Short mmCIF file of C-alpha atoms (C1' of nucleotides) in Angstrom, two decimals:
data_model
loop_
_atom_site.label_atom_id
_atom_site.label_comp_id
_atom_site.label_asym_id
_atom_site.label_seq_id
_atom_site.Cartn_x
_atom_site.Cartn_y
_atom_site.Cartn_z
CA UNK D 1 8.41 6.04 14.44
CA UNK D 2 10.52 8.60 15.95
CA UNK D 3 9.64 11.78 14.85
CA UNK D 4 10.37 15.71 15.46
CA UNK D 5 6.21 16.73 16.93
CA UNK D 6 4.42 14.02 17.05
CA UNK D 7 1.19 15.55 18.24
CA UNK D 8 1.39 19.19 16.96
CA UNK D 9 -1.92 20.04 16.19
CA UNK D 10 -1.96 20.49 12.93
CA UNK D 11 -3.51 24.01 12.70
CA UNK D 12 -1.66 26.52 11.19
CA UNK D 13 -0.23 29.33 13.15
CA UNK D 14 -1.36 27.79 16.03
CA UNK D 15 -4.52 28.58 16.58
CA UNK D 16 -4.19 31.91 15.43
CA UNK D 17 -6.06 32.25 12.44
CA UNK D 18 -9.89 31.63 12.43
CA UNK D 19 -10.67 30.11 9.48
CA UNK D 20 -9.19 26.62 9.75
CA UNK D 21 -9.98 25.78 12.93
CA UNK D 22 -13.67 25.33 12.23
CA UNK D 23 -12.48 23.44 9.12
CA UNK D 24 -10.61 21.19 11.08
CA UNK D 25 -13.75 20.51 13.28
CA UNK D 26 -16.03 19.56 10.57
CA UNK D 27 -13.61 17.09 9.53
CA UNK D 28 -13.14 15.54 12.86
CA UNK D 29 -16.84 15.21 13.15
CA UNK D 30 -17.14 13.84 9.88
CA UNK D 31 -14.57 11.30 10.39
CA UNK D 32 -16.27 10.10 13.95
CA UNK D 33 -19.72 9.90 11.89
CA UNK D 34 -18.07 7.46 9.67
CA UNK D 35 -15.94 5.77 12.09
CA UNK D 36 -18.64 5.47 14.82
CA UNK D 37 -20.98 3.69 12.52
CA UNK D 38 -18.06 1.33 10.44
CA UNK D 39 -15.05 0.93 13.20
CA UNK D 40 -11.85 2.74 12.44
CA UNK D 41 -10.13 0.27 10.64
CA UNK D 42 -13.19 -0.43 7.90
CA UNK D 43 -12.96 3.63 7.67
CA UNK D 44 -10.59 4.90 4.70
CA UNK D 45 -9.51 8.36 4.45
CA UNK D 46 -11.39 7.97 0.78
CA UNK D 47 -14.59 7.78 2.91
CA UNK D 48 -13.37 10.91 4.97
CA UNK D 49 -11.94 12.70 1.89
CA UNK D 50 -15.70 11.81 -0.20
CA UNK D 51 -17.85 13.09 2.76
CA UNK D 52 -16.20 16.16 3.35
CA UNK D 53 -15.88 16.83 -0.34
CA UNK D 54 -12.22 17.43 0.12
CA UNK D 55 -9.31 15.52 -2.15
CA UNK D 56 -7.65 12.60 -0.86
CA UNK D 57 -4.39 14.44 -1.09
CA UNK D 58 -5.89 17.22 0.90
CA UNK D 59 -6.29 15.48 3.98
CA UNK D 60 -3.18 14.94 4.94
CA UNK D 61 -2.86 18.94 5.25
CA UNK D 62 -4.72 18.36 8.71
CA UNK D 63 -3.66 15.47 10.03
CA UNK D 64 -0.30 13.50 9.51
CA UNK D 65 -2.06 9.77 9.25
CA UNK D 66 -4.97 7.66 9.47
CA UNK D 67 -4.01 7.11 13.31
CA UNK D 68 -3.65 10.69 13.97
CA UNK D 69 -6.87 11.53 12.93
CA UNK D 70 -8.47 9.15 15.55
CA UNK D 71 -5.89 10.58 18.42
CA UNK D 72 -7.27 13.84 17.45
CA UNK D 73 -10.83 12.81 17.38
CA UNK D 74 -10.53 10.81 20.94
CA UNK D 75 -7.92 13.48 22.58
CA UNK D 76 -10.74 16.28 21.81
CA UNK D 77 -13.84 14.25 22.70
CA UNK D 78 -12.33 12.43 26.36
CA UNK D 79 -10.03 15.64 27.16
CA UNK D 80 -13.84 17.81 26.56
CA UNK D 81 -15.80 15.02 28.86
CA UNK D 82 -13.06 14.59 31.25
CA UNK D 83 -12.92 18.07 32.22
CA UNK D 84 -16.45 17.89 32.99
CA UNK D 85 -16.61 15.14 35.44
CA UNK D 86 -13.53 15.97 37.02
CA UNK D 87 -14.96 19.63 37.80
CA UNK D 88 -18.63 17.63 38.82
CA UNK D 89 -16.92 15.72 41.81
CA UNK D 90 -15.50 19.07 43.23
CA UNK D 91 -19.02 20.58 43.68
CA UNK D 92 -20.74 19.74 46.63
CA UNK D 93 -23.56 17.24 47.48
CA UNK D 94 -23.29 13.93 49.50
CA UNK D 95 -21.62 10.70 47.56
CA UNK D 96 -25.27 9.59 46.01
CA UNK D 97 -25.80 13.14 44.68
CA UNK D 98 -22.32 13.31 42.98
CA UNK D 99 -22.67 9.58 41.39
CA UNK D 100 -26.12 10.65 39.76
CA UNK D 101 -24.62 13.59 38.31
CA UNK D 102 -21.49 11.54 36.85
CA UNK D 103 -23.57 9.57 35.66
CA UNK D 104 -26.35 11.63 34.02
CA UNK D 105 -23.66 13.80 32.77
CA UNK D 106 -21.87 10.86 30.93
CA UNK D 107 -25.20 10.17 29.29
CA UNK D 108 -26.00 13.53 28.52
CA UNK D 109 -22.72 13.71 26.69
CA UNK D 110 -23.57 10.62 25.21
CA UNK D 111 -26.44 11.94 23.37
CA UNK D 112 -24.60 15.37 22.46
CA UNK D 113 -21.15 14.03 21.31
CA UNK D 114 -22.44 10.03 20.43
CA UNK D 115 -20.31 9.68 17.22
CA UNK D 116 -17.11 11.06 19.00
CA UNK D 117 -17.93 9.44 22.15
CA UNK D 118 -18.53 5.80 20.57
CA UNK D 119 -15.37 5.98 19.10
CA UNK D 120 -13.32 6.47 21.72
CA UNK D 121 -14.96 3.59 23.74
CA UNK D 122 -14.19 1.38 21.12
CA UNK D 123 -11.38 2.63 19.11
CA UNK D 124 -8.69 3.14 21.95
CA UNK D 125 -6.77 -0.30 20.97
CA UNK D 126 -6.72 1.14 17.27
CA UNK D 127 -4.19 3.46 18.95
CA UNK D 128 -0.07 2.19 20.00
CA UNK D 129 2.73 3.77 21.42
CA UNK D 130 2.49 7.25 22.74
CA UNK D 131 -0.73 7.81 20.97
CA UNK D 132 -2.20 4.82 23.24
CA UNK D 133 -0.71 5.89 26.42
CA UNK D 134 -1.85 9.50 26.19
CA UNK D 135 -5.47 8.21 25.99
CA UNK D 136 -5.24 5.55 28.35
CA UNK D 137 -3.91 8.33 30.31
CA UNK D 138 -7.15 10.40 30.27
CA UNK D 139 -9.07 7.15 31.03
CA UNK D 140 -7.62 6.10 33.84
CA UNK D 141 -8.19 9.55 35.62
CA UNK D 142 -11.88 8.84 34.65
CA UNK D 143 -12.28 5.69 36.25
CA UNK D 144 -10.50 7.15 39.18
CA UNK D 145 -13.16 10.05 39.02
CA UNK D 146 -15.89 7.33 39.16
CA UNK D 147 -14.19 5.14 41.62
CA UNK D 148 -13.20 7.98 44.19
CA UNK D 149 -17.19 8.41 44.47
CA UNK D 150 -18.05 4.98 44.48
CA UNK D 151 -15.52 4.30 47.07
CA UNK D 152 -17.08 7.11 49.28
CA UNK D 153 -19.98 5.38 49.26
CA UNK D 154 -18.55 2.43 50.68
CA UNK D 155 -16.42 3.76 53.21
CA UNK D 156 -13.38 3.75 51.32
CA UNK D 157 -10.76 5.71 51.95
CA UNK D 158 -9.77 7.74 49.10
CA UNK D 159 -5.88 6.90 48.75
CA UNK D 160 -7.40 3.19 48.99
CA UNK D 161 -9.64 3.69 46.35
CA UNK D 162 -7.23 2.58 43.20
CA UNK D 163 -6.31 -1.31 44.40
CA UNK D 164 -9.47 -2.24 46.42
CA UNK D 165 -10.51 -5.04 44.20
CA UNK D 166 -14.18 -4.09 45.42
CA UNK D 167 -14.57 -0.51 44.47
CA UNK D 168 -12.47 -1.44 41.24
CA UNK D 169 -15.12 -4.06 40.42
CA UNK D 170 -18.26 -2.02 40.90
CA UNK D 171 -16.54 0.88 39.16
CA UNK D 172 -16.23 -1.39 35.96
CA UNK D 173 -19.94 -2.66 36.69
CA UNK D 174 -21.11 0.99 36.14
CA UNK D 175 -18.93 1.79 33.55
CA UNK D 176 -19.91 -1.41 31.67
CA UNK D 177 -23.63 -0.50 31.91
CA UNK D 178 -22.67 3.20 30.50
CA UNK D 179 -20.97 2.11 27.77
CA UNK D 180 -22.69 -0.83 26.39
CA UNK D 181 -25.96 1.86 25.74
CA UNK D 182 -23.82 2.40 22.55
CA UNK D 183 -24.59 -0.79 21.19
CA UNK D 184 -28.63 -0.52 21.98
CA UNK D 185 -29.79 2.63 22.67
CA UNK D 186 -32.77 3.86 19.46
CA UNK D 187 -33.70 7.30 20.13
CA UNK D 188 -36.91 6.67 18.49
CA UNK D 189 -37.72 3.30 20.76
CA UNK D 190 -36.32 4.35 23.76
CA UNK D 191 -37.05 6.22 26.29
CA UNK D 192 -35.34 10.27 26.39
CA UNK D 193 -31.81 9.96 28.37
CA UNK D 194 -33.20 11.79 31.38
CA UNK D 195 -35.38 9.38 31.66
CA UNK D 196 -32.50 6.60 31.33
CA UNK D 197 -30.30 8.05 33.30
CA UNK D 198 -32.80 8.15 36.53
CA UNK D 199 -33.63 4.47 35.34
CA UNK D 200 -29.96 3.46 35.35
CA UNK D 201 -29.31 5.49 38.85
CA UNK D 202 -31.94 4.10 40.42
CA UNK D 203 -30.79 0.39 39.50
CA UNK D 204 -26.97 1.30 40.86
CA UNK D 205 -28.24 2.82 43.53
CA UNK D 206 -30.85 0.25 44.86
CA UNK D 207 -30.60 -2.79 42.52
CA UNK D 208 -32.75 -4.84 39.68
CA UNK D 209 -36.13 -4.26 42.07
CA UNK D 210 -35.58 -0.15 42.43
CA UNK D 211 -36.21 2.10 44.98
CA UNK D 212 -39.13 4.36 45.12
CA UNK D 213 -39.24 6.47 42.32
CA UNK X 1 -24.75 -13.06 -2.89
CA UNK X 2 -27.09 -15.51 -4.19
CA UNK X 3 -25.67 -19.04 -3.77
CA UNK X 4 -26.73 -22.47 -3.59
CA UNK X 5 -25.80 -23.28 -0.51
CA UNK X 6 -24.99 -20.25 1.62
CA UNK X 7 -24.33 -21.82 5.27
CA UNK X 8 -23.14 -25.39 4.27
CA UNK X 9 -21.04 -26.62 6.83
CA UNK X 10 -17.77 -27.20 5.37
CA UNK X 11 -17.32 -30.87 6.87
CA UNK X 12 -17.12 -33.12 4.80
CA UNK X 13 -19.19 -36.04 4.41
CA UNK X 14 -21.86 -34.10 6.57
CA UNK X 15 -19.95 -34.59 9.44
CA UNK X 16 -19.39 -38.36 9.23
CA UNK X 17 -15.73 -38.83 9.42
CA UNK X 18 -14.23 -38.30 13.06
CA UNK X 19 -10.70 -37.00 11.58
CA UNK X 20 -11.65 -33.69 9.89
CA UNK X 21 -13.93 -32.14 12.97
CA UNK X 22 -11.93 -31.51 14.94
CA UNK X 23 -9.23 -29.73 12.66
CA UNK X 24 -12.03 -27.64 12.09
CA UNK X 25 -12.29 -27.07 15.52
CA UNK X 26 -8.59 -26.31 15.92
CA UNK X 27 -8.72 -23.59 13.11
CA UNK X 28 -12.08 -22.09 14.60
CA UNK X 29 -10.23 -21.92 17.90
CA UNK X 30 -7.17 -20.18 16.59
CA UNK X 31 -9.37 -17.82 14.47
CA UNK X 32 -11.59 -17.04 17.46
CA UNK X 33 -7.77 -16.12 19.44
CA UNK X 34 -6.59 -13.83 16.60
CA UNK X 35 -10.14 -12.36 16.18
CA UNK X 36 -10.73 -11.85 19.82
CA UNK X 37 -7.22 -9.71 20.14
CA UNK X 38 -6.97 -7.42 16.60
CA UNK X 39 -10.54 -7.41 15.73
CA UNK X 40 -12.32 -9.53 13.02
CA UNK X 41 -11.21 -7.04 9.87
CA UNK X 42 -7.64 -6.88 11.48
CA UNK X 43 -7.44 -10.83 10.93
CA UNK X 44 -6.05 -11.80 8.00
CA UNK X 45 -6.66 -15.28 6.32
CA UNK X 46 -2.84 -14.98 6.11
CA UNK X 47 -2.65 -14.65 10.01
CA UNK X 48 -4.94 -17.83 10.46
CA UNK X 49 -2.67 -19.87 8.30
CA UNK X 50 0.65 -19.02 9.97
CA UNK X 51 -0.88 -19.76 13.09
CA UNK X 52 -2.76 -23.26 12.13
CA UNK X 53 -0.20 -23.90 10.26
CA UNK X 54 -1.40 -24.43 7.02
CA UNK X 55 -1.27 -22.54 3.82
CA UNK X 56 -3.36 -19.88 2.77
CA UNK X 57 -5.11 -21.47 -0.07
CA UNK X 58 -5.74 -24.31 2.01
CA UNK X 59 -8.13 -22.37 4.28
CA UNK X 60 -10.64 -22.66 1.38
CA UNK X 61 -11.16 -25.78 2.47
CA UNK X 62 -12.59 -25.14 5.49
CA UNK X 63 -14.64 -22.46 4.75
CA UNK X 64 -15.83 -20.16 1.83
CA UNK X 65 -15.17 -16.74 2.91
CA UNK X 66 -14.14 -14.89 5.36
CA UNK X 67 -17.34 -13.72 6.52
CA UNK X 68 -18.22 -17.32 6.40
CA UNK X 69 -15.28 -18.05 9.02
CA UNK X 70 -16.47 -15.84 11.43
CA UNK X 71 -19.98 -16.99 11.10
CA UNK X 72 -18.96 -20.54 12.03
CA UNK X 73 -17.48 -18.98 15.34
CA UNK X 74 -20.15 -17.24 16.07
CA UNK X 75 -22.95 -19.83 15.73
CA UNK X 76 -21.38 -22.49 17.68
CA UNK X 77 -20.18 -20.80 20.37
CA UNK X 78 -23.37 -18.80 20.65
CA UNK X 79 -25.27 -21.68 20.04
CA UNK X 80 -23.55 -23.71 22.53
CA UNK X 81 -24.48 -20.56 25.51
CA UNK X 82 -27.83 -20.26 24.65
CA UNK X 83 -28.38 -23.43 25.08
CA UNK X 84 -27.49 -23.62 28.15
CA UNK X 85 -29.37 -20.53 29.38
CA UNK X 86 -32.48 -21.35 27.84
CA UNK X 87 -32.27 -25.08 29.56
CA UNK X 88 -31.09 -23.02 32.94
CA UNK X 89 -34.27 -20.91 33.64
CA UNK X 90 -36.70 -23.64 33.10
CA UNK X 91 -35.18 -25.31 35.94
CA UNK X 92 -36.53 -24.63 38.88
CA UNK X 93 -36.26 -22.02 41.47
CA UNK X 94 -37.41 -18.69 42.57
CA UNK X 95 -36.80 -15.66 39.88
CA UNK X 96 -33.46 -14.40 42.02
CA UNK X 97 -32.21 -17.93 42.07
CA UNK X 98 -32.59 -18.39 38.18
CA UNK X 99 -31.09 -15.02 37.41
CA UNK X 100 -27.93 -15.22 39.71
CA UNK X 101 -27.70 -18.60 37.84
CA UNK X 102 -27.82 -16.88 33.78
CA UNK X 103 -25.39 -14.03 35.26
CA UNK X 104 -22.91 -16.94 37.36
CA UNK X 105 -23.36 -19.41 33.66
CA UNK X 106 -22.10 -16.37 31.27
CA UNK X 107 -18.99 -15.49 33.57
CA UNK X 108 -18.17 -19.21 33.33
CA UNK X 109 -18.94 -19.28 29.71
CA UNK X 110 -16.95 -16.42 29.59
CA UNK X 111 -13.96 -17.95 31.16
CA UNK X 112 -14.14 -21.04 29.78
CA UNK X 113 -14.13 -19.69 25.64
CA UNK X 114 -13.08 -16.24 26.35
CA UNK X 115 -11.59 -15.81 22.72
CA UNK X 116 -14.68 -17.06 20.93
CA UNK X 117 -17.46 -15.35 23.24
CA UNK X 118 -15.39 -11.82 23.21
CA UNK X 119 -16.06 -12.37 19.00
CA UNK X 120 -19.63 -12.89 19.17
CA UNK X 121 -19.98 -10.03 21.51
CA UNK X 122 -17.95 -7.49 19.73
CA UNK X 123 -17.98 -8.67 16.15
CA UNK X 124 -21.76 -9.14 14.92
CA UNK X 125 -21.87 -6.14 12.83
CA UNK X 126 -19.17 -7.72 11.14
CA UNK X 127 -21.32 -10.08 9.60
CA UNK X 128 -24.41 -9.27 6.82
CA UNK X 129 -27.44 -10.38 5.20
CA UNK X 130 -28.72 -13.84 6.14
CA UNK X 131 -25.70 -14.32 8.02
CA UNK X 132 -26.25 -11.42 10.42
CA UNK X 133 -29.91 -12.36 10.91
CA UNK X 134 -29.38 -15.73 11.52
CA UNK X 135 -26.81 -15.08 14.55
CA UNK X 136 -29.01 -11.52 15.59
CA UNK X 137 -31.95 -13.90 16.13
CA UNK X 138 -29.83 -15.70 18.42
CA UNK X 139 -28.98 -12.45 20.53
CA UNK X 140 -33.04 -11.85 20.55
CA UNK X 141 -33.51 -15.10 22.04
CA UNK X 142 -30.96 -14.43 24.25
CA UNK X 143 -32.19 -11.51 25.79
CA UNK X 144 -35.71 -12.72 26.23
CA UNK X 145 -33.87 -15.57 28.29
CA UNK X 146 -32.75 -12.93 30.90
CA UNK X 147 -35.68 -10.29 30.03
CA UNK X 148 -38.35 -12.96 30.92
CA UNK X 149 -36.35 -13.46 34.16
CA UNK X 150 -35.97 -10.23 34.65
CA UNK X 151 -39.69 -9.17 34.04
CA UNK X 152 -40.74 -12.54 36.50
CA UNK X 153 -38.99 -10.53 39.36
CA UNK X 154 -40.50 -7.42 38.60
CA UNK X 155 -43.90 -8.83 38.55
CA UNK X 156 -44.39 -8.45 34.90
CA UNK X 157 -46.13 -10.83 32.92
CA UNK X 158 -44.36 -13.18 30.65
CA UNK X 159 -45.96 -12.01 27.22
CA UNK X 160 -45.39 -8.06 28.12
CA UNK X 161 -41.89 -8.53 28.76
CA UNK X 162 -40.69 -7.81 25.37
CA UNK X 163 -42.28 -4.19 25.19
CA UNK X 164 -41.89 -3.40 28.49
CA UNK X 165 -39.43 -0.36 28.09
CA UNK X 166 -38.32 -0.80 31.83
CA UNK X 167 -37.71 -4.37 31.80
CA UNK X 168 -36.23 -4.03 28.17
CA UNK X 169 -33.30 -1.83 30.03
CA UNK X 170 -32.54 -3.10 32.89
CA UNK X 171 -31.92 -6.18 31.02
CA UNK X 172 -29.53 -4.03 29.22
CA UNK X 173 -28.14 -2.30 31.62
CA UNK X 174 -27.69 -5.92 33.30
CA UNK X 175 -26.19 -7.04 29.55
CA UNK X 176 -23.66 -4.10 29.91
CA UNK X 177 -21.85 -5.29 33.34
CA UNK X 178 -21.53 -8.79 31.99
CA UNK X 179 -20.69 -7.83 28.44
CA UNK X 180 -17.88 -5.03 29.40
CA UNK X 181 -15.61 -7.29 31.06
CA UNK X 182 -14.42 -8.32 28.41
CA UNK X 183 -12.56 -4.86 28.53
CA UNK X 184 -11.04 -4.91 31.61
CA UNK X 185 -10.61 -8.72 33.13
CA UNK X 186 -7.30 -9.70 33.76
CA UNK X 187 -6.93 -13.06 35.22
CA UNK X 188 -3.81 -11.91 37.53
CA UNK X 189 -5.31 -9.22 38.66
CA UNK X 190 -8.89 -10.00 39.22
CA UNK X 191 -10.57 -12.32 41.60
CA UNK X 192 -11.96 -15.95 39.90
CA UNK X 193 -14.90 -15.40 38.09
CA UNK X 194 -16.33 -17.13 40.95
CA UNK X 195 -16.13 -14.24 42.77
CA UNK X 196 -16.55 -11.82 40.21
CA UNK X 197 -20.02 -13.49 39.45
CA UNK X 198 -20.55 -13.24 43.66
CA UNK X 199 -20.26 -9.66 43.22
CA UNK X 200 -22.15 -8.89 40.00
CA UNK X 201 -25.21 -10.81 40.96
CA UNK X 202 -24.66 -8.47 44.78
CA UNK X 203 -25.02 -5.80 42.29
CA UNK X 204 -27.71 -6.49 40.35
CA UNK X 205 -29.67 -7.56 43.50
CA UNK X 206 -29.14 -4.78 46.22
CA UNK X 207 -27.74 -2.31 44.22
CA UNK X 208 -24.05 -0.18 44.54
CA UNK X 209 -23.66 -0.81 48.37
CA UNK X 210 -24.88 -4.51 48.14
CA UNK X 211 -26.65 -6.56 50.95
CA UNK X 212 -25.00 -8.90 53.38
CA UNK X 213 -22.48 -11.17 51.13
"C1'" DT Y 1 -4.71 -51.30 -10.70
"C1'" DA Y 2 -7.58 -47.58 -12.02
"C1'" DG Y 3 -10.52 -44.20 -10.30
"C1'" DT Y 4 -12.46 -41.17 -7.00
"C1'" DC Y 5 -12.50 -38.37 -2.92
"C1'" DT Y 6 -9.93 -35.82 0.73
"C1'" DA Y 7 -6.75 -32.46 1.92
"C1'" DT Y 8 -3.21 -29.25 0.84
"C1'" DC Y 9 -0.23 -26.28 -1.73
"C1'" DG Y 10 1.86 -22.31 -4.47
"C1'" DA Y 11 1.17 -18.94 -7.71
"C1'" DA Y 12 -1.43 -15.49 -9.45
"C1'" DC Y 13 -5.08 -11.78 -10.00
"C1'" DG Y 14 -7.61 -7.78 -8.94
"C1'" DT Y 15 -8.79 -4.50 -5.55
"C1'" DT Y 16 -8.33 -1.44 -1.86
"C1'" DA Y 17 -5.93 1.40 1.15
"C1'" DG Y 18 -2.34 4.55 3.39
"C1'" DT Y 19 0.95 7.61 2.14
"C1'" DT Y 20 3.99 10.79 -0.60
"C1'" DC Y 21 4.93 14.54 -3.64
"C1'" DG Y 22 5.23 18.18 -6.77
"C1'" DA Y 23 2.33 21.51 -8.76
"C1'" DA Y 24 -0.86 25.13 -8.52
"C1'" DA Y 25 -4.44 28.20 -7.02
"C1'" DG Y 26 -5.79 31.53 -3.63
"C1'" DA Y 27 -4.89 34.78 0.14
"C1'" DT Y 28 -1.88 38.04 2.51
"C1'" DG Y 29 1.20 41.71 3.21
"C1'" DA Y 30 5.28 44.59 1.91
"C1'" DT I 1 3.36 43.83 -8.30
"C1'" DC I 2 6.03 40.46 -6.13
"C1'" DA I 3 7.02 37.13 -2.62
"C1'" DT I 4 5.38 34.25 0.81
"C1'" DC I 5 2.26 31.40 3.17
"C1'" DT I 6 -1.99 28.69 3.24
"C1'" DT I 7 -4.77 25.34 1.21
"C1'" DT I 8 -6.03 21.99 -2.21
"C1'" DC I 9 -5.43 18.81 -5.88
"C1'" DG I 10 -4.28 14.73 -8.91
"C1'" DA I 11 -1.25 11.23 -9.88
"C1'" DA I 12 1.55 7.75 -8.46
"C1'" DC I 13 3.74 4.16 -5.43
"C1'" DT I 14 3.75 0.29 -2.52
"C1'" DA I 15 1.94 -3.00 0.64
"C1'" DA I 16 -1.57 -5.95 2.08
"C1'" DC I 17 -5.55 -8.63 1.50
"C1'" DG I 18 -9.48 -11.77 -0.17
"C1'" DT I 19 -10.17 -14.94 -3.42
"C1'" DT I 20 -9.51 -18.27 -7.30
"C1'" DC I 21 -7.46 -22.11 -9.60
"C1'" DG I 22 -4.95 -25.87 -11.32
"C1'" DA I 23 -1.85 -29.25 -9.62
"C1'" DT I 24 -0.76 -32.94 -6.50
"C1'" DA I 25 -0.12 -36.39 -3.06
"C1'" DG I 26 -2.35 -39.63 -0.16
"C1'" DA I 27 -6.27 -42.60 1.14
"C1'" DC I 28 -10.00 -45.34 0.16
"C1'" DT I 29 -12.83 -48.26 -3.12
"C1'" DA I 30 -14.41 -51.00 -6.95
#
DNA sequence: TAGTCTATCGAACGTTAGTTCGAAAGATGA
DNA sequence: TCATCTTTCGAACTAACGTTCGATAGACTA
């Protein structure tokens, strides 16, 4: 439990050299594939080890355990989208205009990073201790991205924002609508995402009847 | 995979004696709280007979597999919701009036068997072959339930509703708010579901800055 | 009372999975 | 060439889990 580093990234020389680090990617993206489509715990580093072509043995040269793998995949993935958003609600554009592009962008990077991204919606309780916290961390300044929006919408003053049951509420709504496309959404019998996302920002924005698109 | 009897339900007797049922029920219940909190493949059949306190061979009374246990959950308590839904929009009322009442029924269903709705929404991949289809084509009927609704308010008719793309997601999307809460409800901190369903159906209705509650 | 059905137990088996470890091959640089 | 560092491997260990099975005690019945 405690140990010396417990979330050195496990590339050698730290970064320096430029072989590994690609490596290292292709087995992170691997490992969401499988993970994404199977849940973390029905996922055994045999899988990873078979689809990669690597030994099981070898593995554990780039990440110290099963859990560590998923921090890395979900610390990556969140940190990547989370920078994102969080640089989207400084540029300008009234309330409505910055809640479209959160959301558009969250679906955009649902269709570019989907494995990665499906995993850590649904994987984040596979995580404890520091691992957990560090994530939860990085979610709780997305909802807080989200929620600072919403709340300007509503008149909500921003240092209000995090314990107004209201803006908390409607926060979740959207975030429950964004996230549950993971458990429907068929490229080939649905619609493109643009096309979803003006479809979903239309029904935040006005409700189940629309506006006038 | 081939059996006899695949979905026998393990009462004995067919159901005739009153003392066995509900023992059933008790272990179903305790299942559905271990299931509901680790995750169905997290559960052990070791878990479920420390906490019903019986042994672990004795579980193999109750049911034949694992996969079988979960099944059980699943189809009553899935069962039991649809039911009610499907009864609830052929009572009467406008379109808005039946929907806020399918969106106001789930969050009490919700409530009322957390543990064993929070399995059938999370854990249906879980289960395979017949068993999967059997509980999938209760989801289907489920969603025509509210997609019917749904298409009644948008003016579309009844028999289009199931290819409608439009209809199809904002049923979804509607799907998503309720299903997600399941991530982030906490009875202390949130307002009664009473209100929660208030504000959801606000939502759905007039969109992010809602009407005149 | 003998026999059958219900309900439960404990032991055991086979499999799978996460993890460790020492060896070794390849690359790098003095 | 030699020493060091990077990368990979195969074997092995241990723990946990799903499942099976024969035994058994109690209840009900003929």
């Amino acid at each position: 439990m405690a140990e010396g580093t417990p979330f050195e990234i496990p590339v050698p020389n730290g970064g320096k050299t430029s072989r590994t680090a690609p490596k290292l990617d292709r087995l992170l993206s691997a490992s969401a594939a499988l993970m994404s489509a199977r849940g973390f715990s029905q996922t055994s580093i045999r899988d990873v080890a078979a689809e990669t072509g690597l030994s099981l043995g070898g593995m554990y040269y780039y990440f110290k355990n099963k859990e560590d793998l998923l921090f890395l995949i979900q610390e990556k993935t969140f940190g990547s989208l989370l920078e994102i958003q969080e640089k989207t609600i400084t540029e300008g554009g009234s309330a409505e205009e910055r809640l479209q592009r959160l959301v558009k962008n969250h679906l955009a990077y649902f269709i570019s990073h989907f494995n990665e991204l499906k995993v850590c919606t649904f994987e984040l309780d596979s995580l404890k201790g520091e691992r957990y916290e560090k994530i939860a961390q990085l979610r709780r300044r997305y909802f807080l991205c989200m929620a600072r929006v919403v709340g300007e919408m509503l008149g909500v003053p921003v240092d209000q924002v995090e314990e107004h049951g209201k803006i908390r509420q409607r926060t979740l709504f959207i975030f429950g609508m964004l996230n549950w496309v993971f458990m429907w959404y068929v490229p080939e019998k649905d619609d493109s995402v643009e096309n979803l996302g003006s479809e979903m920002v239309d029904m935040v924005m006005n409700g189940l009847k629309g506006g006038n698109e």
